[in-house]
Amino acid sequence: MEKSTLMSEGLTLMVTGMGFVFVFLTVLVLVTTLMSWIITRYEKSVGALPAEGIPAPTAVLGRNQSGQSKQQSQSSQDSTLLTVLSSAVHKYRKNK
Amino acid sequence: MEKSTLMSEGLTLMVTGMGFVFVFLTVLVLVTTLMSWIITRYEKSVGALPAEGIPAPTAVLGRNQSGQSKQQSQSSQDSTLLTVLSSAVHKYRKNK
Amino acid sequence: MEKSTLMSEGLTLMVTGMGFVFVFLTVLVLVTTLMSWIITRYEKSVGALPAEGIPAPTAVLGRNQSGQSKQQSQSSQDSTLLTVLSSAVHKYRKNK
Amino acid sequence: MDKLLHLWEATGFYQMQPGQGIMILIGMLLLYLAIKKNFEPLLLVPIGFGGVLANIPGAGLAEAGGILHLFYVVGIESGAFPLIIFMGVGAMTDFGPLLANPKTLFLGAAAQFGIFATLMGAVLLSTFGIFDFSLADAAAIGIIGGADGPTSIYVASKLAPDLLGAIAVASYSYMALVPLIQPPIMRALTNEKDRKIRMHQQRHVSQREKIVFPLVILILVALFLPDAAPLLGMFCFGNLMKECAVVDRLSNTTQNSLINTVTIFLGLAVGSKLSAESFLNQMTLGILLLGMLAFSIGTASGVIMAKILNKITKEPINPLIGSAGVSAVPMAARVSNKLGLEADKHNFLLMHAMGPNVAGVIGSAVAAGILINYAAG
Amino acid sequence: MDKLLHLWEATGFYQMQPGQGIMILIGMLLLYLAIKKNFEPLLLVPIGFGGVLANIPGAGLAEAGGILHLFYVVGIESGAFPLIIFMGVGAMTDFGPLLANPKTLFLGAAAQFGIFATLMGAVLLSTFGIFDFSLADAAAIGIIGGADGPTSIYVASKLAPDLLGAIAVASYSYMALVPLIQPPIMRALTNEKDRKIRMHQQRHVSQREKIVFPLVILILVALFLPDAAPLLGMFCFGNLMKECAVVDRLSNTTQNSLINTVTIFLGLAVGSKLSAESFLNQMTLGILLLGMLAFSIGTASGVIMAKILNKITKEPINPLIGSAGVSAVPMAARVSNKLGLEADKHNFLLMHAMGPNVAGVIGSAVAAGILINYAAG
Amino acid sequence: MDKLLHLWEATGFYQMQPGQGIMILIGMLLLYLAIKKNFEPLLLVPIGFGGVLANIPGAGLAEAGGILHLFYVVGIESGAFPLIIFMGVGAMTDFGPLLANPKTLFLGAAAQFGIFATLMGAVLLSTFGIFDFSLADAAAIGIIGGADGPTSIYVASKLAPDLLGAIAVASYSYMALVPLIQPPIMRALTNEKDRKIRMHQQRHVSQREKIVFPLVILILVALFLPDAAPLLGMFCFGNLMKECAVVDRLSNTTQNSLINTVTIFLGLAVGSKLSAESFLNQMTLGILLLGMLAFSIGTASGVIMAKILNKITKEPINPLIGSAGVSAVPMAARVSNKLGLEADKHNFLLMHAMGPNVAGVIGSAVAAGILINYAAG
Ligand code: NA
Ligand code: NA
Ligand code: NA
C-alpha cells in the first residue's frame, strides 16, 4: 500500500468509524429510552416481574432437587441456597 | 431407496427395535432382581457398606488436606465439609 | 538398535541421568538457601509481606464487587469471603 | 466513498434476508418461552440466543470459521457434549426407586413405543409423498419421543445433522409441555378407581446395590447392545461416581461446573443449526407434528403397560405412573404425582413414578443404540 | 561422551540467546508488577509466566507442538477464549446505572475517539517512515484505547497476530495504570465548579428492563453492525443469563469456574506471543507509546463530551464521569468517584460513573466491529 | 431377517473376543480396588471404567471416532491433560517444609535412583532377550519409580504410547500400595535407634520465600534442563498462583473444578489404552514387576541417603523420612510418620517428611526431562 493511500485510508476509517460509533450509540440511546418508557408503562398495569421468574426444576439438569437424592449433599444445598437467594433478590426488588 | 423398501425397513426397525428394548429391559429386570437378592443376603451376614467407603487422601489430588497448607482456605474447608457430609450420609444410611 | 548398544546406552543414561538429577537439586539447594538468606535479611528491615498482597478489584474480572450488582448473590459472597479469608491468612502469617 | 458503501453493505439492513428475520423472531420466541414461561430454560435460553446469533446477516457465526460453528464441530459433531451431559445426568440420577421396584423398568420399555411408532409414522408420510424423510431422518425424528434432550441431540447428530436444530427444539419444547400434553391422555386411559390405587411403600435400597447397578447395566450393554455403549456407558459412569462415594470431588464437579459449562456451549451449538435454510421448511412442520405424536403415544403406551402389569402382578401398580416412563425427568413423575393427588389427596405417587422415570432414560438410550446401529449401518 | 555433549547442548546455558534472556526478565518484571504492585494480576500473572515459559531456550513451548502454542491455536486463533471471557464479563455486568441514565452512552461513544485518533497516529508515524505499521496494525494498536482486555486480544488476533503480545501487555498495563494516567487529564480539563456538580439520584430500574436491554443491543447489532456480533453477542448472552434469573446455575458457573479457567489459559496463550523476535523490536516501543496516547485521548474525549452534554441537557452531569467512558471497569469509575470526593466530600459519583463505564465496553466492541470489517476487508 | 441377523451380529455375545472379556474383568477389578480398597480412587475409578468401555466389543470407543479415543488425542497425545493436572498439583503443594530444610532436596534426588535403576533393569532384561523393550520403553517404565501419576503419563505418552495403559495402571496401583511396599524396606534399612531420632522443629518460612521459590525453580530449569520446562513450568505456575495471593480466584478454580474435570477425562483417556492387544501381553507383566522394583529401589535409596546425610550434617535427620523422597504425596510422608510413631510415640515426622515428599515431585520431573531429552532425541 502506498503511503498516501495508507494516510487517506486511515483518515476515512477514523471519520467513518467514529461516526458509526456515534450513530450506533445514538440509536441505542433512543431505543433504550423507548424501551424503558414502554416497560415502565406496562409495569404500571401489570406490576414488576413476578416471582414466576424463579427457576423451576427442569428435565435435564434439575434432578438433584427431586426424589430420594442426597438432600444433604453440598450440591443440592447449593442449589437450594441459590433458589432461596434469587427468590429473595426478586422479592427485594419487587418491594423496592 | 424405493418407497416400498423404506416402508418395509421402517416396519422391520419398529418390530425389532421395540422387541429389543423389551428383551434388554426384561433381562435387566431379571439381573437386577438377582443382584438385589444376592446383595441383601450378603449384607445380612456382613452388614451394610462400612465407613471405609469414605474417600481417603490420595497421591494426586488430596494434598490440600495435608501439611501446613492453608487450612483456612475455602477449598480445604469445602473438602473437609464434603468428607464430613459424605461420612454423615454413610452413617445415616447404615443406621437406617 | 543392537543389544550391546542398548546396554551401553542404558548405562550412560543411568549415570548421566542420576548425575544430572543430583547436580540440579544440589544447585537448587544452594540457590534456595541463598534466597532464604537474602529474603530473611530483607524482611528484617522491611517486615514480612504487607497486606497489599491482597487482591484488589481489577478491570476484567472483579466487576461483581462493584456497583449495584447482586450483593446478595452467591458469587459475590464467595468473592467477599475469599478476600476476607485470604486477608485473615495474611494477617495471621504476619503476626506469627 | 467506496468504503462508506462497503460499510452500508455490511449492515444487517442491507443484507438481511426474510428467512433470517423470521429465524431471529423464532429465536426471540424461544427466549420468551424459556424466560417468561419457564420452558426448559437451561437449554432453551442458550439455544434461542444461539439461534438469533446464527441468523445475524453477514456475521457468519454459524458458518465455517464462526464461533458457533466451532462449538458445533468441537462439541456436537464429535459427540462429546451430549455424552458429557449424559455423564452429568447420570451423576444426578438416583436409581433407588427403580431398584426398589425393578418391574417399573417395563414401563420405561413400553413408553419407548412412542419412538418406534413415530418412526413408522414418518416412514408412512414419506411413502405417501407428503414429506421426504429417509429412514435415518425418521429414526432421528422418532427419538424425540424418548423425551431426553442429550439422547435426541446425540442421535440427530449421527443420523440427521440437518434436522438437528428442529429436533432439539421440538425435544426440549415438548419436555417443557409435558404438564400439558400428558394429563388428558392419562385421564382418558384410566378411570377413577385406577387413579386411586395406592402403592406399597418402597423397601430400603442399600448403597451396595446402588453401586453395583450401573456396573450391571454396563455389562448388559457390553453383551447385548454395544451401539448403546457411548450413551449408557457415560451415564453409568456418572452414576457410579456419585454412588461409590470415594470420588465425591469428581462427582460434585460433574454435577455442577462441568455440566453447566457444557450445557451453555451445547445450547449455543444447537442454536447454530437454526439457520433459515435448514429450519424454515416443511420438514420442520413434520418434525413438530411427529414429535407431539411421539410424546403422546409414549405416554399412552406407558399407561397401558402399567394397567397390564397391574393385572399380572400381585403388588398393585397405579397406572398413572406409567406415563412417567417417557422420562422427561422429573416432570413426568410430578405429573403422575399431581394426578394421583387429584384423585385421592393422600395418594403420593412421586417416589413410585421416579422408577419408570429413570427407566425411561435407560429405555430411550437403548432405543437410540438400536436406531444408530440399524439406520446408520 | 557424545550423549553428555548432547545433554550439555540441551541446557539453557548453551542455547540461551540474549533476546530470550531479556524476555525472561520482562516476564519476571510483569510478574513483579502483577504480584507486588497489583497490576491486573488476574491476567498479568499468567501472561508474565507464559512469557517466561515461551522464552526458555530449546524448550519450544511457544512453537508448534509446544503446550503454549497449543493453547494459542485452540483458544486465541479460533477466537474462542476472548469471546468466552466477554460472555463472562457480560454475566458480571450490571446495566442498571446505564439504563437509569441512557445519555451516558454518549460518554462511552466519545471516549472511543482515543481508538481512532491513535489509529490515525499510527498511520501518520508510518507515513513519515518512523514505524512500518499497516492499516490493520494501526487498527489493532488503536483498540488499546478501548481499555478492554478481551476486545484488544480479539481484534489483535484477527488483524495483527504478530503484535498480539505487545498489544495485550500494553492494554492490561495501562488499565492497571488508569489511577495514575487519568487524574491529571481530568483535572486539566475541569475546574473546581465542574467537579463539584452534584448529579440527581438515579431512578429505580426494573428487572424487566434489564432483561430486555441485552436483547435490544443484540437486535441493533444485527441490523447495524454484524461484524460486532461475536463480541457483543457473547457479551449480551452472558448478561441475559445473569438477568433473566431462570438459568442461575449457568450464570454462576460462567462468572466463576468458566471465566477463571479461560483466563488462565488465555493468559498463558498470550504469553506465548512474547517471543524475543516479535516483542523486542521498535514496533513494541511504538505500541507502548501509542497505547498511552490512546488512553489519554479517550479520557480527554470523555470528559469534554460530558461538559458538552452538561450544557445541552437539563439534568446536571459532572464532567468527571466522562473519563469513565474509556471502560477499564470498574477502576475508571472509581477514579471519577475519587476526584469527585476530593472536590466535595459528599459528592459520590461511583454509581453515576458506572453508566459511562459499561457504555465504554459497548462502545469499544462497536469500534472493534468497524475496525475488523474495514481493515480485514 | 438379514437385519435381525445384523442385529445379532452386532451384539457383544457374537463379537466378544476372549481378550476383551479378560480386559473387562480387569477393568472391574480396578474399580473394585478403587472403590472397596481405596486404591487411588480419583484416578482408578475413571481408568477402570474407561478400560471396561474401551473393551466393549464392536462399540469402538477407543478406536478412531470413538469418544475415548477423542479424549486421548485431545488430552494426552497433546500433552495437555497431564500438564494441567501438574499445574493443579502445584497449586495444592506447600513448599514450606522443603524451604525450612532445603537439604531434604537431596532425599528427593536420591529416591530417583529407583527410576534409573529400573531403566537399567529393563535394558538388561531386553539384552538377555527376556523382554523386548527399546530404550524409550525402558525409560517410560523406569518413570513409574517417580511415584507421580501425571509425570508417568506424560513421559509414557512421549516415549511409549503403547505401554501407557500398563504404565499408568502400575503407577497408580503402586502409589496406592505405598503403605504396604515401603515399611518392610524402611525397617530393614534402619535400626531402632535410627527410627527414634527426633528432628528439630522447623523454622517459620515467610510468604515471600514461598512466592520466590517457584520462580527460582523456573529459572534453574530454564538454565539447566529446558526439557523439564513443560512439567516443572506448569507445576511452578500453579504453585505461584497459590502463593502469590493476588489471583486466589484462579488458584481456587485450578485446585477444584479444573483439576477435577481434567482428572475425569484423563482417567477415561488412559482407560482407552487398556485394550486387549496392548495390555494382555508379556510386556505388561514386565512393567508390573519392574514398577514394583522401581518403588522399592527408590524407597531404599531415599532411606540410605538420609542415613548418609545424617552422618554429614550437624542437624539430626531421621532416616525414615528418606523414603518419602519417592513422592507419592502425601502417603509416603504418612508412612514415615507412622513408622516414627511406632518407634517413639512422641516422634511426629509428618511435617519433616513433607520436605522430601515434594522434593520427590521436583526430582522425578527433572528425571522425566532427562529421559525425554535422551530417549526421544
Ligand atoms: Na425416555
Ligand atoms: Na472501552
Ligand atoms: Na517422585
PDB file of N, CA and C in Angstrom, chain B residues 36-96:
ATOM      1  N   SER B  36     -30.067 -57.760  43.570  1.00  0.00           N
ATOM      2  CA  SER B  36     -30.576 -57.276  44.856  1.00  0.00           C
ATOM      3  C   SER B  36     -30.721 -58.418  45.845  1.00  0.00           C
ATOM      4  N   TRP B  37     -31.144 -59.570  45.341  1.00  0.00           N
ATOM      5  CA  TRP B  37     -31.303 -60.732  46.204  1.00  0.00           C
ATOM      6  C   TRP B  37     -29.955 -61.133  46.795  1.00  0.00           C
ATOM      7  N   ILE B  38     -28.943 -61.219  45.924  1.00  0.00           N
ATOM      8  CA  ILE B  38     -27.602 -61.597  46.389  1.00  0.00           C
ATOM      9  C   ILE B  38     -27.075 -60.591  47.403  1.00  0.00           C
ATOM     10  N   ILE B  39     -27.169 -59.305  47.063  1.00  0.00           N
ATOM     11  CA  ILE B  39     -26.605 -58.288  47.949  1.00  0.00           C
ATOM     12  C   ILE B  39     -27.332 -58.264  49.289  1.00  0.00           C
ATOM     13  N   THR B  40     -28.664 -58.394  49.244  1.00  0.00           N
ATOM     14  CA  THR B  40     -29.419 -58.390  50.501  1.00  0.00           C
ATOM     15  C   THR B  40     -28.975 -59.551  51.387  1.00  0.00           C
ATOM     16  N   ARG B  41     -28.839 -60.743  50.769  1.00  0.00           N
ATOM     17  CA  ARG B  41     -28.372 -61.901  51.534  1.00  0.00           C
ATOM     18  C   ARG B  41     -26.983 -61.662  52.101  1.00  0.00           C
ATOM     19  N   TYR B  42     -26.109 -61.122  51.220  1.00  0.00           N
ATOM     20  CA  TYR B  42     -24.727 -60.872  51.608  1.00  0.00           C
ATOM     21  C   TYR B  42     -24.665 -59.883  52.767  1.00  0.00           C
ATOM     22  N   GLU B  43     -25.486 -58.837  52.675  1.00  0.00           N
ATOM     23  CA  GLU B  43     -25.433 -57.810  53.714  1.00  0.00           C
ATOM     24  C   GLU B  43     -26.026 -58.292  55.037  1.00  0.00           C
ATOM     25  N   LYS B  44     -26.851 -59.338  54.960  1.00  0.00           N
ATOM     26  CA  LYS B  44     -27.348 -59.878  56.220  1.00  0.00           C
ATOM     27  C   LYS B  44     -26.196 -60.418  57.048  1.00  0.00           C
ATOM     28  N   SER B  45     -25.184 -60.976  56.378  1.00  0.00           N
ATOM     29  CA  SER B  45     -24.051 -61.510  57.138  1.00  0.00           C
ATOM     30  C   SER B  45     -22.988 -60.452  57.414  1.00  0.00           C
ATOM     31  N   VAL B  46     -22.713 -59.565  56.457  1.00  0.00           N
ATOM     32  CA  VAL B  46     -21.607 -58.627  56.664  1.00  0.00           C
ATOM     33  C   VAL B  46     -22.053 -57.229  57.081  1.00  0.00           C
ATOM     34  N   GLY B  47     -23.340 -56.941  57.042  1.00  0.00           N
ATOM     35  CA  GLY B  47     -23.797 -55.586  57.357  1.00  0.00           C
ATOM     36  C   GLY B  47     -23.711 -54.694  56.141  1.00  0.00           C
ATOM     37  N   ALA B  48     -24.333 -53.537  56.225  1.00  0.00           N
ATOM     38  CA  ALA B  48     -24.309 -52.614  55.085  1.00  0.00           C
ATOM     39  C   ALA B  48     -22.922 -52.018  54.911  1.00  0.00           C
ATOM     40  N   LEU B  49     -22.770 -51.229  53.862  1.00  0.00           N
ATOM     41  CA  LEU B  49     -21.459 -50.704  53.493  1.00  0.00           C
ATOM     42  C   LEU B  49     -20.802 -49.986  54.670  1.00  0.00           C
ATOM     43  N   PRO B  50     -19.581 -50.420  55.037  1.00  0.00           N
ATOM     44  CA  PRO B  50     -18.930 -49.815  56.194  1.00  0.00           C
ATOM     45  C   PRO B  50     -18.366 -48.446  55.854  1.00  0.00           C
ATOM     46  N   ALA B  51     -17.929 -47.754  56.907  1.00  0.00           N
ATOM     47  CA  ALA B  51     -17.436 -46.387  56.745  1.00  0.00           C
ATOM     48  C   ALA B  51     -16.172 -46.335  55.888  1.00  0.00           C
ATOM     49  N   GLU B  52     -15.556 -47.491  55.594  1.00  0.00           N
ATOM     50  CA  GLU B  52     -14.314 -47.447  54.827  1.00  0.00           C
ATOM     51  C   GLU B  52     -14.526 -46.985  53.384  1.00  0.00           C
ATOM     52  N   GLY B  53     -15.779 -46.856  52.992  1.00  0.00           N
ATOM     53  CA  GLY B  53     -16.063 -46.325  51.664  1.00  0.00           C
ATOM     54  C   GLY B  53     -15.756 -44.837  51.545  1.00  0.00           C
ATOM     55  N   ILE B  54     -15.507 -44.198  52.658  1.00  0.00           N
ATOM     56  CA  ILE B  54     -15.224 -42.761  52.668  1.00  0.00           C
ATOM     57  C   ILE B  54     -13.894 -42.461  52.001  1.00  0.00           C
ATOM     58  N   PRO B  55     -13.827 -41.395  51.189  1.00  0.00           N
ATOM     59  CA  PRO B  55     -12.576 -41.106  50.491  1.00  0.00           C
ATOM     60  C   PRO B  55     -11.429 -40.801  51.451  1.00  0.00           C
ATOM     61  N   ALA B  56     -10.303 -41.458  51.221  1.00  0.00           N
ATOM     62  CA  ALA B  56      -9.087 -41.155  51.966  1.00  0.00           C
ATOM     63  C   ALA B  56      -8.214 -40.288  51.073  1.00  0.00           C
ATOM     64  N   PRO B  57      -7.298 -39.514  51.647  1.00  0.00           N
ATOM     65  CA  PRO B  57      -6.425 -38.664  50.846  1.00  0.00           C
ATOM     66  C   PRO B  57      -5.611 -39.514  49.877  1.00  0.00           C
ATOM     67  N   THR B  58      -5.373 -38.968  48.696  1.00  0.00           N
ATOM     68  CA  THR B  58      -4.677 -39.755  47.691  1.00  0.00           C
ATOM     69  C   THR B  58      -3.476 -39.009  47.166  1.00  0.00           C
ATOM     70  N   ALA B  59      -2.688 -39.729  46.378  1.00  0.00           N
ATOM     71  CA  ALA B  59      -1.378 -39.211  45.997  1.00  0.00           C
ATOM     72  C   ALA B  59      -1.432 -38.119  44.953  1.00  0.00           C
ATOM     73  N   VAL B  60      -2.534 -37.951  44.286  1.00  0.00           N
ATOM     74  CA  VAL B  60      -2.539 -36.939  43.245  1.00  0.00           C
ATOM     75  C   VAL B  60      -3.321 -35.700  43.630  1.00  0.00           C
ATOM     76  N   LEU B  61      -4.499 -35.886  44.184  1.00  0.00           N
ATOM     77  CA  LEU B  61      -5.359 -34.734  44.365  1.00  0.00           C
ATOM     78  C   LEU B  61      -5.591 -34.333  45.804  1.00  0.00           C
ATOM     79  N   GLY B  62      -5.260 -35.172  46.739  1.00  0.00           N
ATOM     80  CA  GLY B  62      -5.699 -34.911  48.105  1.00  0.00           C
ATOM     81  C   GLY B  62      -4.775 -34.055  48.937  1.00  0.00           C
ATOM     82  N   ARG B  63      -3.814 -33.404  48.289  1.00  0.00           N
ATOM     83  CA  ARG B  63      -2.788 -32.719  49.045  1.00  0.00           C
ATOM     84  C   ARG B  63      -3.260 -31.627  49.960  1.00  0.00           C
ATOM     85  N   ASN B  64      -4.313 -30.972  49.577  1.00  0.00           N
ATOM     86  CA  ASN B  64      -4.683 -29.819  50.388  1.00  0.00           C
ATOM     87  C   ASN B  64      -5.141 -30.208  51.786  1.00  0.00           C
ATOM     88  N   GLN B  65      -5.284 -31.492  52.011  1.00  0.00           N
ATOM     89  CA  GLN B  65      -5.655 -31.894  53.357  1.00  0.00           C
ATOM     90  C   GLN B  65      -4.434 -32.100  54.229  1.00  0.00           C
ATOM     91  N   SER B  66      -3.261 -31.979  53.641  1.00  0.00           N
ATOM     92  CA  SER B  66      -2.065 -32.371  54.369  1.00  0.00           C
ATOM     93  C   SER B  66      -1.207 -31.171  54.713  1.00  0.00           C
ATOM     94  N   GLY B  67      -0.345 -31.402  55.673  1.00  0.00           N
ATOM     95  CA  GLY B  67       0.735 -30.473  55.953  1.00  0.00           C
ATOM     96  C   GLY B  67       0.281 -29.090  56.385  1.00  0.00           C
ATOM     97  N   GLN B  68       1.171 -28.142  56.124  1.00  0.00           N
ATOM     98  CA  GLN B  68       0.924 -26.781  56.573  1.00  0.00           C
ATOM     99  C   GLN B  68       0.044 -25.994  55.621  1.00  0.00           C
ATOM    100  N   SER B  69      -0.656 -26.661  54.732  1.00  0.00           N
ATOM    101  CA  SER B  69      -1.420 -25.919  53.733  1.00  0.00           C
ATOM    102  C   SER B  69      -2.465 -25.050  54.422  1.00  0.00           C
ATOM    103  N   LYS B  70      -2.942 -24.052  53.687  1.00  0.00           N
ATOM    104  CA  LYS B  70      -3.931 -23.119  54.225  1.00  0.00           C
ATOM    105  C   LYS B  70      -5.164 -23.852  54.714  1.00  0.00           C
ATOM    106  N   GLN B  71      -5.159 -24.226  55.947  1.00  0.00           N
ATOM    107  CA  GLN B  71      -6.329 -24.925  56.470  1.00  0.00           C
ATOM    108  C   GLN B  71      -7.550 -24.017  56.450  1.00  0.00           C
ATOM    109  N   GLN B  72      -7.268 -22.726  56.432  1.00  0.00           N
ATOM    110  CA  GLN B  72      -8.376 -21.782  56.478  1.00  0.00           C
ATOM    111  C   GLN B  72      -8.994 -21.535  55.097  1.00  0.00           C
ATOM    112  N   SER B  73      -8.336 -22.017  54.055  1.00  0.00           N
ATOM    113  CA  SER B  73      -8.794 -21.646  52.719  1.00  0.00           C
ATOM    114  C   SER B  73     -10.116 -22.316  52.385  1.00  0.00           C
ATOM    115  N   GLN B  74     -10.855 -21.640  51.539  1.00  0.00           N
ATOM    116  CA  GLN B  74     -12.142 -22.133  51.056  1.00  0.00           C
ATOM    117  C   GLN B  74     -12.054 -23.591  50.616  1.00  0.00           C
ATOM    118  N   SER B  75     -11.056 -23.856  49.768  1.00  0.00           N
ATOM    119  CA  SER B  75     -11.043 -25.166  49.119  1.00  0.00           C
ATOM    120  C   SER B  75     -10.884 -26.290  50.133  1.00  0.00           C
ATOM    121  N   SER B  76      -9.997 -26.105  51.103  1.00  0.00           N
ATOM    122  CA  SER B  76      -9.811 -27.214  52.022  1.00  0.00           C
ATOM    123  C   SER B  76     -11.012 -27.316  52.957  1.00  0.00           C
ATOM    124  N   GLN B  77     -11.613 -26.166  53.244  1.00  0.00           N
ATOM    125  CA  GLN B  77     -12.830 -26.233  54.047  1.00  0.00           C
ATOM    126  C   GLN B  77     -13.897 -27.024  53.319  1.00  0.00           C
ATOM    127  N   ASP B  78     -14.055 -26.685  52.043  1.00  0.00           N
ATOM    128  CA  ASP B  78     -15.011 -27.415  51.238  1.00  0.00           C
ATOM    129  C   ASP B  78     -14.755 -28.900  51.306  1.00  0.00           C
ATOM    130  N   SER B  79     -13.470 -29.246  51.123  1.00  0.00           N
ATOM    131  CA  SER B  79     -13.181 -30.671  51.035  1.00  0.00           C
ATOM    132  C   SER B  79     -13.431 -31.329  52.390  1.00  0.00           C
ATOM    133  N   THR B  80     -13.099 -30.617  53.469  1.00  0.00           N
ATOM    134  CA  THR B  80     -13.406 -31.165  54.779  1.00  0.00           C
ATOM    135  C   THR B  80     -14.916 -31.328  54.922  1.00  0.00           C
ATOM    136  N   LEU B  81     -15.615 -30.272  54.526  1.00  0.00           N
ATOM    137  CA  LEU B  81     -17.060 -30.296  54.623  1.00  0.00           C
ATOM    138  C   LEU B  81     -17.635 -31.486  53.857  1.00  0.00           C
ATOM    139  N   LEU B  82     -17.094 -31.680  52.645  1.00  0.00           N
ATOM    140  CA  LEU B  82     -17.558 -32.794  51.824  1.00  0.00           C
ATOM    141  C   LEU B  82     -17.344 -34.116  52.535  1.00  0.00           C
ATOM    142  N   THR B  83     -16.134 -34.257  53.114  1.00  0.00           N
ATOM    143  CA  THR B  83     -15.828 -35.504  53.794  1.00  0.00           C
ATOM    144  C   THR B  83     -16.800 -35.711  54.947  1.00  0.00           C
ATOM    145  N   VAL B  84     -16.997 -34.655  55.720  1.00  0.00           N
ATOM    146  CA  VAL B  84     -17.901 -34.754  56.857  1.00  0.00           C
ATOM    147  C   VAL B  84     -19.310 -35.104  56.390  1.00  0.00           C
ATOM    148  N   LEU B  85     -19.748 -34.403  55.344  1.00  0.00           N
ATOM    149  CA  LEU B  85     -21.096 -34.654  54.851  1.00  0.00           C
ATOM    150  C   LEU B  85     -21.260 -36.081  54.363  1.00  0.00           C
ATOM    151  N   SER B  86     -20.267 -36.521  53.541  1.00  0.00           N
ATOM    152  CA  SER B  86     -20.473 -37.844  52.968  1.00  0.00           C
ATOM    153  C   SER B  86     -20.343 -38.906  54.047  1.00  0.00           C
ATOM    154  N   SER B  87     -19.508 -38.618  55.051  1.00  0.00           N
ATOM    155  CA  SER B  87     -19.428 -39.529  56.179  1.00  0.00           C
ATOM    156  C   SER B  87     -20.782 -39.593  56.892  1.00  0.00           C
ATOM    157  N   ALA B  88     -21.407 -38.433  57.071  1.00  0.00           N
ATOM    158  CA  ALA B  88     -22.706 -38.386  57.739  1.00  0.00           C
ATOM    159  C   ALA B  88     -23.744 -39.168  56.932  1.00  0.00           C
ATOM    160  N   VAL B  89     -23.710 -38.977  55.613  1.00  0.00           N
ATOM    161  CA  VAL B  89     -24.648 -39.685  54.752  1.00  0.00           C
ATOM    162  C   VAL B  89     -24.481 -41.190  54.920  1.00  0.00           C
ATOM    163  N   HIS B  90     -23.215 -41.611  54.927  1.00  0.00           N
ATOM    164  CA  HIS B  90     -22.967 -43.040  55.068  1.00  0.00           C
ATOM    165  C   HIS B  90     -23.492 -43.580  56.387  1.00  0.00           C
ATOM    166  N   LYS B  91     -23.185 -42.835  57.447  1.00  0.00           N
ATOM    167  CA  LYS B  91     -23.635 -43.313  58.749  1.00  0.00           C
ATOM    168  C   LYS B  91     -25.151 -43.366  58.811  1.00  0.00           C
ATOM    169  N   TYR B  92     -25.755 -42.321  58.269  1.00  0.00           N
ATOM    170  CA  TYR B  92     -27.210 -42.251  58.243  1.00  0.00           C
ATOM    171  C   TYR B  92     -27.791 -43.466  57.525  1.00  0.00           C
ATOM    172  N   ARG B  93     -27.215 -43.789  56.382  1.00  0.00           N
ATOM    173  CA  ARG B  93     -27.718 -44.931  55.612  1.00  0.00           C
ATOM    174  C   ARG B  93     -27.510 -46.231  56.365  1.00  0.00           C
ATOM    175  N   LYS B  94     -26.360 -46.303  57.036  1.00  0.00           N
ATOM    176  CA  LYS B  94     -26.032 -47.536  57.739  1.00  0.00           C
ATOM    177  C   LYS B  94     -27.005 -47.778  58.877  1.00  0.00           C
ATOM    178  N   ASN B  95     -27.343 -46.683  59.563  1.00  0.00           N
ATOM    179  CA  ASN B  95     -28.210 -46.821  60.728  1.00  0.00           C
ATOM    180  C   ASN B  95     -29.661 -47.050  60.357  1.00  0.00           C
ATOM    181  N   LYS B  96     -29.996 -46.682  59.164  1.00  0.00           N
ATOM    182  CA  LYS B  96     -31.406 -46.737  58.784  1.00  0.00           C
ATOM    183  C   LYS B  96     -31.909 -48.169  58.768  1.00  0.00           C
TER     184      LYS B  96
END
